[in-house]
């Protein structure tokens, strides 16, 4: 069973709900070792005494707060706990708010809350109350050495805790060059909005997170496998200046043409790519060990090839034009000739 990173109680009026906090996040990043390029020796990090230059073991490291230049107040973990015992051991609910009232920018990191011994009924009461009211609880919790604002949100049988950012931690976007809704230069027409909404409707689907996975990670592992097979594990690619995106001035974009082309082809291609992604995800189940060992094979997932929508559209138009020309030519012939050629074409088909 996984280990709880925090133990305490939810303070809900006069009710205390003993709970344990578990991380809900799992990092699946590629683990690269930093090397000295001269001899490919691993590069390590050391905790060293800046005065003597000697390495310091963990057991000799303590926390200190510098209140003047070169002068410190020493603080142990027990000192930090004693500063406010209640705050470090409770999730203190401050208020209840509508879920949509909290902008997504405030959400930070997810956790799971599970009831501790004797807390099942009170835990269920808070969960059912939040579900019935369709609200979330706003609370404060101290994790390690920092007090966080947090939201308690019911999800199925589970109470989730998501830490929130304080307003002071968010930057104001006032200095960003965002086009105003009243701007005439960036104004869009009602027809463009309706066409864009049609594209949104065309590409809308149920939320299925299982269909998405880190295809870039798969491609990197595929490149690693390719280097191993070609016996060039130490070859390092140099920056390709030709591949860098060219910087140019602003171009006038025909939004309606792009939207029409998207509706004609790109939306369908996206649906096909999503299906391909789901199939790839199904094939990858149970193969995590192979991904962790690139020498035993790492599958590279590729989305379905997409031809530029504009080209497909123009090709389709060209085909129609050609068909029209052929029809005109055949119309100039006698009806007898057309009848005699009909069975021949059906036979060929």
Coordinates of C-alpha atoms in Angstrom, one line a residue:
X1 CA 0.0 0.0 0.0
X2 CA 1.2 3.5 -0.9
X3 CA 2.6 5.7 1.9
X4 CA 0.6 8.8 3.0
X5 CA 2.6 12.0 2.8
X6 CA 0.4 13.9 5.3
X7 CA -1.8 12.9 8.2
X8 CA -4.3 15.0 10.0
X9 CA -8.0 15.9 10.0
X10 CA -10.5 18.0 8.0
X11 CA -12.1 20.6 10.2
X12 CA -15.7 21.0 9.2
X13 CA -17.5 23.2 11.7
X14 CA -17.4 21.2 14.9
X15 CA -16.7 18.0 12.9
X16 CA -13.2 16.6 12.6
X17 CA -12.6 14.0 9.9
X18 CA -9.4 12.1 10.3
X19 CA -7.8 11.8 6.8
X20 CA -4.6 10.9 5.1
X21 CA -3.2 12.7 2.0
X22 CA -1.8 10.9 -1.0
X23 CA -0.2 12.2 -4.1
X24 CA -2.3 11.9 -7.3
X25 CA 0.5 12.8 -9.7
X26 CA 2.8 10.4 -11.5
X27 CA 5.8 11.6 -13.5
X28 CA 6.7 9.6 -16.6
X29 CA 9.7 11.5 -17.8
X30 CA 12.7 10.1 -19.6
X31 CA 15.6 9.7 -17.3
X32 CA 18.8 11.1 -18.9
X33 CA 22.1 11.0 -17.1
X34 CA 24.3 14.1 -17.4
X35 CA 27.7 13.2 -18.9
X36 CA 31.0 14.9 -19.4
X37 CA 31.3 15.0 -23.2
X38 CA 35.1 14.6 -23.0
X39 CA 35.1 11.1 -21.6
X40 CA 31.3 10.3 -21.1
X41 CA 31.7 10.1 -17.3
X42 CA 28.5 10.8 -15.3
X43 CA 28.3 14.2 -13.8
X44 CA 27.2 14.3 -10.1
X45 CA 26.0 16.9 -7.7
X46 CA 27.5 17.5 -4.3
X47 CA 26.4 19.3 -1.2
X48 CA 29.5 21.1 -0.1
X49 CA 30.6 23.5 2.5
X50 CA 31.2 26.8 0.7
X51 CA 33.8 27.8 3.2
X52 CA 35.9 24.7 3.3
X53 CA 34.9 23.2 -0.1
X54 CA 34.3 19.8 1.6
X55 CA 31.2 17.6 0.9
X56 CA 28.6 17.7 3.7
X57 CA 26.6 14.5 4.5
X58 CA 22.8 14.7 5.0
X59 CA 23.0 14.1 8.8
X60 CA 25.0 17.3 9.2
X61 CA 22.6 19.5 7.3
X62 CA 20.1 21.7 9.2
X63 CA 17.8 24.6 8.2
X64 CA 18.6 28.2 8.9
X65 CA 16.9 31.5 8.4
X66 CA 19.2 34.4 7.6
X67 CA 17.9 37.4 9.6
X68 CA 21.1 39.5 9.0
X69 CA 24.0 39.1 6.7
X70 CA 25.8 36.0 7.9
X71 CA 23.6 35.5 10.9
X72 CA 21.1 32.6 11.1
X73 CA 18.3 31.3 13.3
X74 CA 18.3 27.5 13.3
X75 CA 15.0 25.7 12.7
X76 CA 14.4 22.0 13.0
X77 CA 11.3 20.1 11.6
X78 CA 10.0 20.0 15.1
X79 CA 10.4 23.8 15.5
X80 CA 8.4 24.2 12.3
X81 CA 5.6 21.9 13.6
X82 CA 5.4 23.7 16.9
X83 CA 5.0 27.1 15.3
X84 CA 1.4 26.2 14.7
X85 CA 0.5 22.7 15.6
X86 CA -3.2 23.0 14.6
X87 CA -2.4 24.4 11.2
X88 CA 0.1 21.6 10.4
X89 CA -2.3 18.9 11.4
X90 CA -5.7 20.1 10.0
X91 CA -7.4 20.9 6.7
X92 CA -9.4 23.9 7.9
X93 CA -12.4 24.5 5.6
X94 CA -13.0 28.3 5.3
X95 CA -16.0 28.4 2.9
X96 CA -18.0 26.6 0.2
X97 CA -18.1 28.0 -3.3
X98 CA -19.6 27.1 -6.7
X99 CA -17.1 25.1 -8.8
X100 CA -17.2 27.4 -11.8
X101 CA -16.3 30.5 -9.6
X102 CA -12.6 29.4 -9.3
X103 CA -10.7 30.2 -12.6
X104 CA -8.6 27.3 -13.8
X105 CA -5.4 29.4 -13.4
X106 CA -5.6 29.0 -9.7
X107 CA -5.5 25.1 -9.8
X108 CA -2.0 23.8 -8.9
X109 CA -1.4 20.2 -7.8
X110 CA -3.8 17.3 -7.2
X111 CA -3.9 14.9 -4.2
X112 CA -6.2 12.2 -3.0
X113 CA -7.8 12.3 0.5
X114 CA -8.7 9.0 2.2
X115 CA -10.3 8.5 5.6
X116 CA -8.1 7.4 8.4
X117 CA -9.3 5.0 11.1
X118 CA -12.7 5.9 12.4
X119 CA -13.3 8.6 9.8
X120 CA -15.5 6.7 7.3
X121 CA -18.9 8.1 8.2
X122 CA -17.8 11.7 8.6
X123 CA -15.8 11.4 5.3
X124 CA -18.9 10.1 3.5
X125 CA -21.1 12.9 5.0
X126 CA -18.8 15.6 3.6
X127 CA -18.6 13.9 0.2
X128 CA -22.4 13.5 -0.1
X129 CA -23.0 17.1 1.1
X130 CA -20.6 18.5 -1.6
X131 CA -22.2 16.3 -4.3
X132 CA -25.8 17.4 -3.2
X133 CA -24.9 21.1 -3.1
X134 CA -22.7 20.9 -6.3
X135 CA -20.1 23.0 -4.5
X136 CA -16.5 22.6 -3.4
X137 CA -14.9 23.4 -0.1
X138 CA -12.1 26.0 0.1
X139 CA -9.6 25.2 2.9
X140 CA -6.0 25.8 4.0
X141 CA -3.4 23.1 4.6
X142 CA 0.2 23.2 5.6
X143 CA 2.3 20.7 3.5
X144 CA 6.0 20.6 4.6
X145 CA 6.9 24.2 5.4
X146 CA 4.2 26.1 3.4
X147 CA 0.6 26.8 3.9
X148 CA -1.5 26.2 0.8
X149 CA -5.0 27.3 -0.3
X150 CA -6.8 24.2 -1.4
X151 CA -10.1 23.0 -2.9
X152 CA -11.9 19.8 -1.8
X153 CA -13.8 18.3 -4.7
X154 CA -15.8 15.1 -4.7
X155 CA -15.2 12.7 -7.6
X156 CA -17.0 9.4 -7.4
X157 CA -16.3 7.8 -4.0
X158 CA -13.2 9.9 -3.6
X159 CA -12.6 13.3 -2.1
X160 CA -9.8 15.1 -4.0
X161 CA -7.7 17.9 -2.7
X162 CA -6.2 20.3 -5.2
X163 CA -3.8 23.0 -4.0
X164 CA -4.6 26.4 -5.3
X165 CA -2.4 29.4 -6.1
X166 CA -2.7 32.6 -4.0
X167 CA -3.7 35.7 -6.1
X168 CA -0.2 37.1 -5.3
X169 CA 1.4 34.1 -7.2
X170 CA -0.4 35.0 -10.4
X171 CA 0.9 37.6 -12.8
X172 CA -1.4 40.1 -14.3
X173 CA -1.6 39.8 -18.2
X174 CA -2.0 43.6 -18.6
X175 CA 1.3 44.0 -20.5
X176 CA 0.5 41.2 -23.1
X177 CA -0.4 42.2 -26.6
X178 CA -3.9 40.6 -26.6
X179 CA -6.4 41.9 -29.2
X180 CA -9.3 43.7 -27.6
X181 CA -12.9 42.4 -28.3
X182 CA -13.6 45.9 -29.5
X183 CA -10.6 46.0 -31.9
X184 CA -11.6 46.6 -35.5
X185 CA -8.3 45.2 -36.8
X186 CA -8.9 41.8 -35.2
X187 CA -12.7 41.8 -35.6
X188 CA -14.2 38.6 -36.9
X189 CA -17.5 38.3 -38.8
X190 CA -20.5 36.4 -37.6
X191 CA -20.1 34.0 -40.6
X192 CA -16.5 33.2 -39.5
X193 CA -17.7 32.4 -35.9
X194 CA -20.5 30.2 -37.2
X195 CA -18.1 28.3 -39.5
X196 CA -15.7 27.9 -36.6
X197 CA -18.5 26.6 -34.4
X198 CA -19.4 24.1 -37.1
X199 CA -15.8 22.9 -37.0
X200 CA -16.0 22.6 -33.2
X201 CA -19.2 20.6 -33.4
X202 CA -17.6 18.4 -36.1
X203 CA -14.6 17.7 -33.9
X204 CA -16.5 17.4 -30.6
X205 CA -16.3 14.0 -28.7
X206 CA -16.6 12.5 -25.3
X207 CA -13.7 13.1 -22.9
X208 CA -11.7 9.9 -23.1
X209 CA -8.2 10.6 -21.5
X210 CA -7.1 7.1 -22.2
X211 CA -6.8 7.8 -25.9
X212 CA -4.0 10.3 -25.3
X213 CA -0.4 9.4 -24.4
X214 CA 3.0 10.9 -24.7
X215 CA 3.9 10.2 -28.4
X216 CA 7.0 12.4 -28.1
X217 CA 8.4 10.1 -25.5
X218 CA 7.8 7.2 -27.8
X219 CA 9.5 8.9 -30.7
X220 CA 12.6 9.7 -28.5
X221 CA 12.8 6.1 -27.4
X222 CA 12.5 5.1 -31.0
X223 CA 15.4 7.3 -31.9
X224 CA 17.4 5.8 -29.1
X225 CA 16.7 2.3 -30.4
X226 CA 17.7 3.4 -33.9
X227 CA 21.0 4.8 -32.7
X228 CA 21.7 1.5 -30.8
X229 CA 20.9 -0.6 -33.8
X230 CA 23.0 1.5 -36.1
X231 CA 25.9 1.2 -33.6
X232 CA 26.1 5.0 -33.4
X233 CA 25.1 5.6 -29.7
X234 CA 27.7 8.3 -29.3
X235 CA 26.7 10.4 -32.4
X236 CA 25.3 13.8 -31.4
X237 CA 23.2 15.7 -33.8
X238 CA 24.1 19.4 -34.4
X239 CA 21.5 22.1 -34.5
X240 CA 19.8 22.3 -37.9
X241 CA 19.4 26.0 -38.8
X242 CA 17.4 25.1 -41.9
X243 CA 14.8 23.4 -39.8
X244 CA 14.3 26.5 -37.6
X245 CA 11.1 28.3 -38.3
X246 CA 11.6 31.3 -40.5
X247 CA 10.7 34.7 -39.0
X248 CA 8.7 36.9 -41.3
X249 CA 6.2 39.7 -41.1
X250 CA 2.6 39.2 -40.4
X251 CA 0.6 37.6 -43.2
X252 CA -3.0 38.2 -44.1
X253 CA -4.9 34.9 -43.4
X254 CA -8.1 34.0 -45.2
X255 CA -9.9 32.5 -42.2
X256 CA -13.0 31.4 -44.2
X257 CA -10.9 29.4 -46.7
X258 CA -9.0 27.7 -43.8
X259 CA -12.3 26.9 -42.0
X260 CA -13.9 25.4 -45.1
X261 CA -10.8 23.3 -45.8
X262 CA -10.8 22.1 -42.2
X263 CA -14.5 21.1 -42.4
X264 CA -13.8 19.3 -45.7
X265 CA -10.9 17.2 -44.5
X266 CA -8.9 18.1 -41.4
X267 CA -11.7 17.4 -39.0
X268 CA -12.1 13.9 -40.4
X269 CA -8.4 13.4 -40.3
X270 CA -8.3 14.4 -36.6
X271 CA -11.0 11.8 -35.8
X272 CA -9.0 9.2 -37.6
X273 CA -5.9 10.2 -35.8
X274 CA -7.7 10.0 -32.5
X275 CA -8.9 6.5 -33.3
X276 CA -5.3 5.6 -34.3
X277 CA -4.1 6.9 -31.0
X278 CA -6.6 4.8 -29.1
X279 CA -5.5 1.7 -31.0
X280 CA -1.8 2.4 -30.3
X281 CA -2.6 2.9 -26.6
X282 CA -4.4 -0.5 -26.5
X283 CA -1.3 -2.1 -28.1
X284 CA 0.9 -0.5 -25.5
X285 CA -0.9 -1.9 -22.5
X286 CA 1.4 -4.3 -20.6
X287 CA 4.5 -3.1 -22.5
X288 CA 5.9 -0.6 -20.0
X289 CA 8.9 -2.7 -19.2
X290 CA 9.9 -2.7 -22.9
X291 CA 9.6 1.1 -22.9
X292 CA 11.9 1.3 -19.9
X293 CA 14.5 -0.8 -21.7
X294 CA 15.1 0.7 -25.2
X295 CA 17.4 -2.1 -26.1
X296 CA 14.5 -4.5 -26.0
X297 CA 12.4 -2.4 -28.4
X298 CA 10.4 0.8 -28.2
X299 CA 7.5 1.2 -30.4
X300 CA 7.1 4.5 -32.3
X301 CA 3.6 5.7 -32.7
X302 CA 2.7 7.7 -35.7
X303 CA -0.5 9.5 -36.4
X304 CA -2.3 8.9 -39.6
X305 CA -0.7 10.8 -42.5
X306 CA -2.5 14.0 -43.2
X307 CA -2.4 15.7 -46.6
X308 CA -2.9 19.4 -46.6
X309 CA -6.6 20.1 -46.6
X310 CA -6.3 22.9 -49.2
X311 CA -4.6 20.5 -51.7
X312 CA -7.2 17.8 -51.2
X313 CA -10.0 20.4 -51.7
X314 CA -8.3 21.7 -54.9
X315 CA -7.8 18.1 -56.2
X316 CA -11.5 17.4 -55.5
X317 CA -12.4 20.5 -57.4
X318 CA -10.1 19.6 -60.2
X319 CA -11.7 16.2 -60.5
X320 CA -15.1 17.7 -60.7
X321 CA -13.9 20.1 -63.4
X322 CA -12.5 17.3 -65.4
X323 CA -15.7 15.3 -65.0
X324 CA -17.6 18.3 -66.3
X325 CA -15.4 18.6 -69.4
X326 CA -15.7 14.9 -70.2
X327 CA -19.5 15.1 -69.8
X328 CA -19.6 18.1 -72.2
X329 CA -17.6 16.2 -74.8
X330 CA -19.7 13.1 -74.6
X331 CA -22.9 15.2 -74.8
X332 CA -21.8 16.4 -78.3
X333 CA -21.7 12.8 -79.5
X334 CA -24.8 11.1 -80.8
X335 CA -27.1 9.3 -78.4
X336 CA -26.4 6.0 -80.3
X337 CA -22.7 6.3 -79.6
X338 CA -23.4 7.0 -75.9
X339 CA -25.6 3.8 -75.7
X340 CA -23.0 1.6 -77.3
X341 CA -20.3 2.8 -75.0
X342 CA -22.4 2.3 -71.8
X343 CA -22.3 -1.5 -71.6
X344 CA -18.6 -1.4 -72.5
X345 CA -17.8 0.8 -69.5
X346 CA -19.9 -1.3 -67.2
X347 CA -18.1 -4.4 -68.3
X348 CA -14.8 -2.8 -67.6
X349 CA -16.0 -1.8 -64.1

